[in-house]
Amino acid sequence: MQTKPVLFCVVLLVSNTIFNAIFANIPDPIKDIVKMLIVPQPLDPVLIKIQAEILPTRLSFPTFASQNGYIAFAQVVTDHLDQKRFSLPMPKEARTAALLPESEDFMADASQNVQSRTCPTKPCYPEGFLTGWLGAFGEYAHEKPQPDVAAFTFNVGGAVLGLDYNCVDENVVGFGGSYVYSRVNDDADAGNANVHQGLFGFYTLLHTSEIYYNLGLFGGYYHIDQVRNMPILGTLFVASSNTHGWQLAPHAEIGYDGYLSHVCNFEWFGIGPFVLADWVANWEDGCLEHGAGLLNTKVDGRFCSLLRAEAGLRFHETIKYCWGHLVFQEKGSYAYQKMFGTGSITALFPSVPSTGPFTGRTLQTAQNLGVFEFSVLFKPTKRSYPYGNLRYQGQFGSKFQSHQGIVEIGKDF
């Protein structure tokens, strides 16, 4: 096919009005062009560029952002349960140890006893108390351009409110809810989206000897407002749409907790291996674009998911004072993240029904990430005072990276 007729016909796509008024009697020239544009690999460079502009695969980026919004929320819950292990009652063989007594006088006696390796006779916390906590988080993430992925950035912000019941033998059960907002920006001003999420679920921390388990089940609703900008031969076509969906996400972690089992010889430095996994499933409704004439697409509803697995080591250093203690933590790990159907969009051009439905694909490559985390936890001696926790986590890959900050405050009662 010659370039000039192609360019001429694409210009005719400016609006449905022009098409109906001027080309009503021409036998489907534009339809033929659109049909050529949705073939898997057009040979003409001009067609390749136009195809990248008009195919709606970029509509999958907000869905990917909603999945990462859950991952950011799950990280807050994971870190919350992690810090719980530094202040809970000890296992039965060390239950009489006292890390956090309720009075300063008893703290002075307990400090002398710990130093002399003689355990006091009062447990550090009564069993059956509650903990209310609030976590706020923000994240910046960037996906670099790839053969099947246009570059884009998303920013995530949210808050989590939770309530724990602290049971016997260091076990915890709790529930929490979160609101998450994500802003997606395609590079080169190719489009943007706003994602609003509400998440709710239950979690637990269980212990067996020196092994701990973090388990959770979460679900929620999300809504997406999105815009695609398609500059074609100097003319900007803007397609707008909105959709919504539901999410379900189980979480599981297992790790070694032995360095907290011997309270009378509580070392200032500890190390613990862990493995965790999150799977977030999306059921998303279809959508119909408007505002771009013949280039509007109708997208089918779909199911997709994201799997993230992580394994590594956590380190901690503890500094004790009479008014409480500080715990510094570092984490180094490897994370594997794989999308299943997240980047697959099946759609059609409603104004050109003869083209039939087509499927565009992006985000097909798994992400191998190096993860680093640093945190500072303050635990007061008196339970009448709140605790605080600051954390940073970075994920670094060849094509993807993210940076997340978390602030948590809570109080036992």
Coordinates of C-alpha atoms in Angstrom, one line a residue:
M1 CA 0.0 0.0 0.0
Q2 CA 1.3 3.5 -0.9
T3 CA 2.0 6.0 1.9
K4 CA 0.1 9.0 0.4
P5 CA -3.3 7.3 0.3
V6 CA -2.7 6.0 3.8
L7 CA -2.0 9.5 5.1
F8 CA -4.8 11.0 3.2
C9 CA -7.4 8.5 4.6
V10 CA -6.1 8.9 8.1
V11 CA -6.7 12.6 7.9
L12 CA -10.3 11.9 7.1
L13 CA -10.7 10.4 10.5
V14 CA -10.9 13.8 12.1
S15 CA -14.6 13.4 12.9
N16 CA -17.7 11.4 12.2
T17 CA -19.3 14.5 10.9
I18 CA -16.8 15.0 8.2
F19 CA -16.9 11.4 7.2
N20 CA -20.7 11.3 7.0
A21 CA -21.0 14.6 5.2
I22 CA -18.2 14.2 2.6
F23 CA -17.5 10.5 2.2
A24 CA -20.9 9.0 2.5
N25 CA -20.8 7.6 -1.0
I26 CA -17.2 6.4 -0.9
P27 CA -17.1 2.6 -0.3
D28 CA -15.5 2.3 3.1
P29 CA -12.1 3.8 2.6
I30 CA -11.6 4.7 6.2
K31 CA -12.9 1.3 7.4
D32 CA -10.2 -0.4 5.3
I33 CA -7.5 1.8 6.8
V34 CA -8.6 1.1 10.4
K35 CA -8.7 -2.6 9.5
M36 CA -5.2 -2.4 8.3
L37 CA -4.1 -0.6 11.4
I38 CA -5.1 -3.4 13.8
V39 CA -3.1 -6.1 12.1
P40 CA -0.4 -7.5 14.5
Q41 CA 2.7 -6.0 12.7
P42 CA 2.1 -3.5 9.9
L43 CA 5.1 -3.0 7.7
D44 CA 4.8 0.7 6.9
P45 CA 6.6 2.9 9.6
V46 CA 3.8 5.4 9.4
L47 CA 1.2 2.7 10.1
I48 CA 3.3 1.4 13.0
K49 CA 3.3 4.8 14.6
I50 CA -0.5 5.3 14.0
Q51 CA -1.2 1.8 15.3
A52 CA 0.6 2.6 18.6
E53 CA -1.6 5.7 18.9
I54 CA -5.0 4.3 18.2
L55 CA -4.9 0.8 19.8
P56 CA -6.3 0.9 23.3
T57 CA -3.7 -1.2 25.0
R58 CA -2.8 1.7 27.2
L59 CA -6.1 1.2 29.0
S60 CA -4.5 -1.6 30.8
F61 CA -2.0 0.7 32.6
P62 CA -4.7 1.9 35.2
T63 CA -5.6 -1.7 35.9
F64 CA -1.9 -2.5 36.5
A65 CA -1.8 0.6 38.8
S66 CA -4.8 -0.8 40.8
Q67 CA -3.0 -4.0 41.3
N68 CA 0.1 -2.2 42.6
G69 CA -2.2 -0.1 44.8
Y70 CA -3.1 -3.3 46.5
I71 CA 0.5 -4.3 46.7
A72 CA 1.3 -1.0 48.4
F73 CA -1.5 -1.5 50.9
A74 CA -0.4 -5.1 51.6
Q75 CA 3.1 -3.8 52.3
V76 CA 1.7 -1.6 55.0
V77 CA -0.1 -4.5 56.6
T78 CA 3.0 -6.7 56.3
D79 CA 5.2 -4.1 58.0
H80 CA 2.6 -3.6 60.7
L81 CA 2.6 -7.3 61.6
D82 CA 6.4 -7.4 61.4
Q83 CA 6.8 -4.7 64.1
K84 CA 4.3 -6.5 66.3
R85 CA 6.9 -9.2 66.9
F86 CA 9.1 -6.8 68.8
S87 CA 6.6 -6.1 71.6
L88 CA 4.4 -9.1 72.0
P89 CA 4.4 -11.6 74.9
M90 CA 7.1 -14.2 74.5
P91 CA 6.5 -18.0 74.0
K92 CA 5.6 -20.1 77.0
E93 CA 9.2 -21.0 77.8
A94 CA 10.1 -17.3 78.1
R95 CA 6.7 -15.9 79.1
T96 CA 8.0 -14.5 82.4
A97 CA 10.4 -12.1 80.6
A98 CA 9.7 -8.4 80.7
L99 CA 10.7 -6.2 77.8
L100 CA 8.0 -3.6 78.2
P101 CA 6.7 -3.4 81.9
E102 CA 4.0 -0.9 82.7
S103 CA 5.8 1.1 85.4
E104 CA 9.1 2.9 85.5
D105 CA 10.0 1.3 88.9
F106 CA 9.5 -2.1 87.5
M107 CA 11.5 -1.2 84.4
A108 CA 14.5 -0.4 86.6
D109 CA 14.2 -3.8 88.3
A110 CA 13.7 -5.5 85.0
S111 CA 16.7 -3.9 83.4
Q112 CA 18.9 -5.1 86.3
N113 CA 17.4 -8.6 85.9
V114 CA 18.0 -8.7 82.2
Q115 CA 21.5 -7.6 82.6
S116 CA 22.1 -10.3 85.2
R117 CA 20.2 -12.8 82.9
T118 CA 17.6 -13.5 85.6
C119 CA 14.1 -13.2 84.3
P120 CA 11.5 -11.2 86.3
T121 CA 8.3 -12.9 87.1
K122 CA 5.8 -10.5 85.5
P123 CA 4.7 -10.9 81.8
C124 CA 5.5 -7.9 79.6
Y125 CA 1.9 -7.5 78.5
P126 CA -1.4 -9.0 79.6
E127 CA -3.0 -11.1 76.9
G128 CA -6.2 -10.1 75.3
F129 CA -5.4 -6.4 74.7
L130 CA -6.3 -4.4 71.6
T131 CA -4.2 -2.2 69.3
G132 CA -5.6 0.5 67.1
W133 CA -3.3 1.8 64.3
L134 CA -3.2 4.1 61.4
G135 CA -0.8 3.9 58.5
A136 CA -0.3 6.5 55.7
F137 CA 1.7 5.7 52.6
G138 CA 2.8 7.1 49.2
E139 CA 4.5 5.5 46.3
Y140 CA 6.1 6.6 43.0
A141 CA 6.6 4.0 40.2
H142 CA 7.9 4.2 36.6
E143 CA 7.8 1.7 33.8
K144 CA 10.4 2.2 31.1
P145 CA 9.5 1.8 27.4
Q146 CA 9.7 -1.7 26.0
P147 CA 8.8 -3.3 22.6
D148 CA 5.3 -4.0 23.9
V149 CA 5.0 -1.3 26.5
A150 CA 4.9 2.5 26.3
A151 CA 6.5 4.3 29.2
F152 CA 4.3 5.5 32.0
T153 CA 4.4 6.6 35.6
F154 CA 2.0 6.2 38.4
N155 CA 1.8 7.8 41.9
V156 CA 0.0 6.1 44.7
G157 CA -1.2 7.5 48.0
G158 CA -3.5 6.1 50.7
A159 CA -4.3 5.4 54.3
V160 CA -5.0 2.2 56.3
L161 CA -6.9 2.0 59.5
G162 CA -6.8 -1.2 61.5
L163 CA -7.7 -2.9 64.8
D164 CA -5.8 -5.9 66.3
Y165 CA -6.7 -8.4 69.0
N166 CA -3.6 -9.7 70.7
C167 CA -4.1 -13.3 71.7
V168 CA -2.1 -15.9 73.7
D169 CA 1.3 -17.2 72.4
E170 CA 2.1 -14.1 70.4
N171 CA -0.8 -14.6 68.0
V172 CA -2.7 -11.7 66.5
V173 CA -5.9 -11.3 64.6
G174 CA -7.2 -8.1 63.1
F175 CA -9.0 -6.4 60.4
G176 CA -8.5 -3.1 58.5
G177 CA -9.7 -1.0 55.6
S178 CA -7.9 1.4 53.2
Y179 CA -8.6 4.1 50.6
V180 CA -6.0 4.2 47.8
Y181 CA -5.7 6.8 45.1
S182 CA -3.5 6.3 42.0
R183 CA -2.6 8.8 39.3
V184 CA -1.3 7.3 36.0
N185 CA 0.5 9.5 33.5
D186 CA 1.6 8.1 30.1
D187 CA 4.8 9.5 28.8
A188 CA 4.8 12.2 26.1
D189 CA 1.3 13.3 27.3
A190 CA -0.3 10.3 25.7
G191 CA -3.0 10.0 28.3
N192 CA -3.7 9.8 32.0
A193 CA -6.0 8.0 34.5
N194 CA -7.3 8.4 38.0
V195 CA -7.9 5.2 40.0
H196 CA -9.9 5.2 43.3
Q197 CA -9.8 2.0 45.4
G198 CA -11.4 0.8 48.6
L199 CA -9.9 -2.2 50.3
F200 CA -11.0 -4.2 53.3
G201 CA -9.9 -7.5 54.9
F202 CA -8.7 -9.7 57.7
Y203 CA -5.2 -10.6 58.8
T204 CA -3.4 -12.7 61.4
L205 CA 0.0 -13.3 62.9
L206 CA 0.6 -16.9 64.1
H207 CA 3.5 -18.5 65.8
T208 CA 4.7 -22.1 66.1
S209 CA 7.9 -22.5 68.0
E210 CA 10.4 -20.2 66.2
I211 CA 8.4 -19.9 63.0
Y212 CA 5.8 -17.2 62.3
Y213 CA 3.1 -16.9 59.7
N214 CA 1.4 -13.8 58.4
L215 CA -1.9 -14.5 56.6
G216 CA -4.5 -12.2 55.1
L217 CA -7.4 -12.1 52.8
F218 CA -8.5 -8.7 51.3
G219 CA -10.9 -7.5 48.7
G220 CA -12.3 -4.3 47.4
Y221 CA -13.7 -2.1 44.7
Y222 CA -12.0 0.3 42.3
H223 CA -13.1 2.9 39.8
I224 CA -11.1 4.2 36.8
D225 CA -11.5 7.5 34.8
Q226 CA -9.1 7.5 31.9
V227 CA -8.2 9.6 28.9
R228 CA -6.2 8.6 25.7
N229 CA -4.6 11.3 23.6
M230 CA -4.0 10.3 20.0
P231 CA -2.0 12.9 18.0
I232 CA -2.3 11.8 14.4
L233 CA -0.8 13.9 11.6
G234 CA -1.1 17.1 13.6
T235 CA -4.6 16.4 14.8
L236 CA -5.3 15.5 18.5
F237 CA -8.0 12.9 19.1
V238 CA -9.1 12.6 22.8
A239 CA -10.9 9.4 23.9
S240 CA -12.4 9.4 27.4
S241 CA -13.9 6.5 29.3
N242 CA -14.5 5.1 32.7
T243 CA -14.8 1.6 34.2
H244 CA -14.8 -0.2 37.5
G245 CA -14.0 -3.6 38.9
W246 CA -13.6 -5.8 42.0
Q247 CA -10.5 -7.2 43.5
L248 CA -9.7 -10.3 45.7
A249 CA -6.3 -10.8 47.1
P250 CA -4.9 -13.4 49.5
H251 CA -1.5 -12.8 51.3
A252 CA 0.8 -15.3 52.9
E253 CA 4.3 -15.0 54.6
I254 CA 6.4 -17.4 56.5
G255 CA 9.6 -16.5 58.4
Y256 CA 12.1 -17.4 61.1
D257 CA 11.5 -15.7 64.5
G258 CA 14.1 -17.4 66.7
Y259 CA 16.0 -14.3 67.6
L260 CA 13.0 -13.1 69.7
S261 CA 12.5 -16.4 71.6
H262 CA 15.3 -15.9 74.3
V263 CA 14.3 -12.7 76.0
C264 CA 16.7 -13.1 78.9
N265 CA 19.5 -13.0 76.4
F266 CA 17.9 -10.6 73.9
E267 CA 20.6 -9.7 71.5
W268 CA 20.9 -6.2 70.1
F269 CA 21.3 -7.6 66.6
G270 CA 19.1 -10.2 64.8
I271 CA 18.5 -11.7 61.4
G272 CA 15.6 -13.6 60.0
P273 CA 14.8 -15.1 56.6
F274 CA 11.3 -14.9 55.1
V275 CA 9.2 -15.8 52.0
L276 CA 6.0 -14.1 51.1
A277 CA 3.5 -14.0 48.2
D278 CA 0.6 -11.9 47.1
W279 CA -1.9 -12.6 44.4
V280 CA -4.4 -10.0 43.3
A281 CA -7.2 -10.8 41.0
N282 CA -9.3 -8.3 39.1
W283 CA -12.8 -8.6 37.6
E284 CA -13.1 -5.5 35.5
D285 CA -16.1 -4.3 33.5
G286 CA -15.9 -3.2 29.9
C287 CA -16.0 0.4 28.8
L288 CA -17.1 2.5 25.8
E289 CA -14.9 5.5 24.8
H290 CA -16.3 8.8 23.6
G291 CA -15.0 12.0 22.1
A292 CA -12.7 10.6 19.4
G293 CA -15.1 9.8 16.6
L294 CA -14.2 6.7 14.6
L295 CA -11.3 6.1 16.9
N296 CA -13.5 5.4 19.9
T297 CA -13.2 1.8 21.1
K298 CA -15.5 -0.5 22.9
V299 CA -13.5 -2.7 25.4
D300 CA -14.7 -6.0 26.7
G301 CA -14.9 -6.9 30.3
R302 CA -12.1 -9.2 31.5
F303 CA -10.4 -11.1 34.3
C304 CA -6.8 -10.6 35.0
S305 CA -4.3 -11.0 37.9
L306 CA -0.9 -10.2 39.3
L307 CA 1.4 -12.5 41.2
R308 CA 4.2 -11.2 43.4
A309 CA 6.6 -13.4 45.3
E310 CA 9.4 -12.2 47.5
A311 CA 12.2 -13.9 49.5
G312 CA 15.0 -12.4 51.5
L313 CA 16.5 -11.5 54.9
R314 CA 15.5 -9.0 57.5
F315 CA 18.1 -7.5 60.0
H316 CA 17.4 -5.6 63.1
E317 CA 19.3 -3.6 65.7
T318 CA 17.8 -2.7 69.1
I319 CA 18.7 0.2 71.3
K320 CA 17.1 0.1 74.8
Y321 CA 16.3 3.1 77.0
C322 CA 14.4 3.4 80.3
W323 CA 11.6 5.2 78.4
G324 CA 11.4 2.6 75.6
H325 CA 13.5 1.2 72.8
L326 CA 14.3 1.9 69.2
V327 CA 14.5 -0.9 66.6
F328 CA 16.3 -0.3 63.3
Q329 CA 15.4 -2.7 60.5
E330 CA 16.9 -3.4 57.1
K331 CA 15.6 -5.8 54.4
G332 CA 17.3 -7.1 51.3
S333 CA 15.3 -9.4 49.1
Y334 CA 14.4 -10.6 45.5
A335 CA 10.9 -10.1 44.2
Y336 CA 9.3 -11.7 41.1
Q337 CA 6.3 -10.0 39.7
K338 CA 4.2 -11.4 36.8
M339 CA 1.0 -10.2 35.2
F340 CA -1.6 -12.6 33.8
G341 CA -3.9 -11.0 31.3
T342 CA -3.4 -7.5 32.8
G343 CA -2.1 -6.1 29.6
S344 CA -4.5 -7.9 27.3
I345 CA -7.3 -5.7 25.9
T346 CA -10.0 -7.1 23.6
A347 CA -11.9 -4.3 21.8
L348 CA -13.5 -3.2 18.6
F349 CA -14.2 0.1 16.8
P350 CA -18.0 0.5 17.1
S351 CA -18.1 2.9 14.1
V352 CA -16.3 0.4 12.0
P353 CA -18.0 -2.9 12.8
S354 CA -16.6 -4.7 9.7
T355 CA -13.2 -4.8 11.4
G356 CA -14.5 -7.1 14.1
P357 CA -12.9 -7.5 17.6
F358 CA -9.2 -7.5 18.0
T359 CA -6.8 -8.1 21.0
G360 CA -3.9 -5.8 21.9
R361 CA -1.3 -7.0 24.3
T362 CA 1.3 -5.2 26.6
L363 CA 2.9 -5.8 30.0
Q364 CA 3.7 -9.4 29.0
T365 CA 7.2 -9.5 30.6
A366 CA 7.8 -10.7 34.1
Q367 CA 9.6 -8.2 36.4
N368 CA 12.7 -9.3 38.4
L369 CA 13.2 -6.8 41.2
G370 CA 15.8 -6.2 43.9
V371 CA 14.2 -4.9 47.0
F372 CA 15.6 -2.8 49.8
E373 CA 13.8 -1.6 53.0
F374 CA 14.8 0.5 56.0
S375 CA 12.7 1.3 59.0
V376 CA 12.9 2.9 62.5
L377 CA 10.4 1.7 65.1
F378 CA 9.8 3.4 68.5
K379 CA 8.2 1.3 71.2
P380 CA 7.5 3.2 74.5
T381 CA 7.9 1.6 77.9
K382 CA 4.4 2.8 79.0
R383 CA 1.5 1.4 77.0
S384 CA -0.4 4.7 77.6
Y385 CA 1.9 6.3 75.0
P386 CA 1.6 5.6 71.2
Y387 CA 4.3 3.9 69.2
G388 CA 5.6 5.1 65.8
N389 CA 7.2 3.5 62.8
L390 CA 8.8 5.1 59.7
R391 CA 9.7 2.9 56.6
Y392 CA 11.1 3.2 53.1
Q393 CA 11.1 0.5 50.5
G394 CA 12.6 0.6 47.0
Q395 CA 12.2 -1.9 44.2
F396 CA 14.6 -1.8 41.4
G397 CA 14.5 -3.7 38.1
S398 CA 15.8 -3.2 34.6
K399 CA 12.5 -1.8 33.3
F400 CA 10.5 -1.0 36.5
Q401 CA 11.2 0.7 39.7
S402 CA 9.2 2.0 42.7
H403 CA 9.7 3.9 45.9
Q404 CA 7.3 3.7 48.8
G405 CA 7.2 5.6 52.1
I406 CA 5.1 4.5 55.1
V407 CA 4.3 6.3 58.4
E408 CA 2.5 4.3 61.1
I409 CA 1.2 5.3 64.5
G410 CA -0.7 3.1 67.0
K411 CA -1.7 2.6 70.6
D412 CA -2.5 -0.4 72.8
F413 CA -5.5 -0.3 75.0

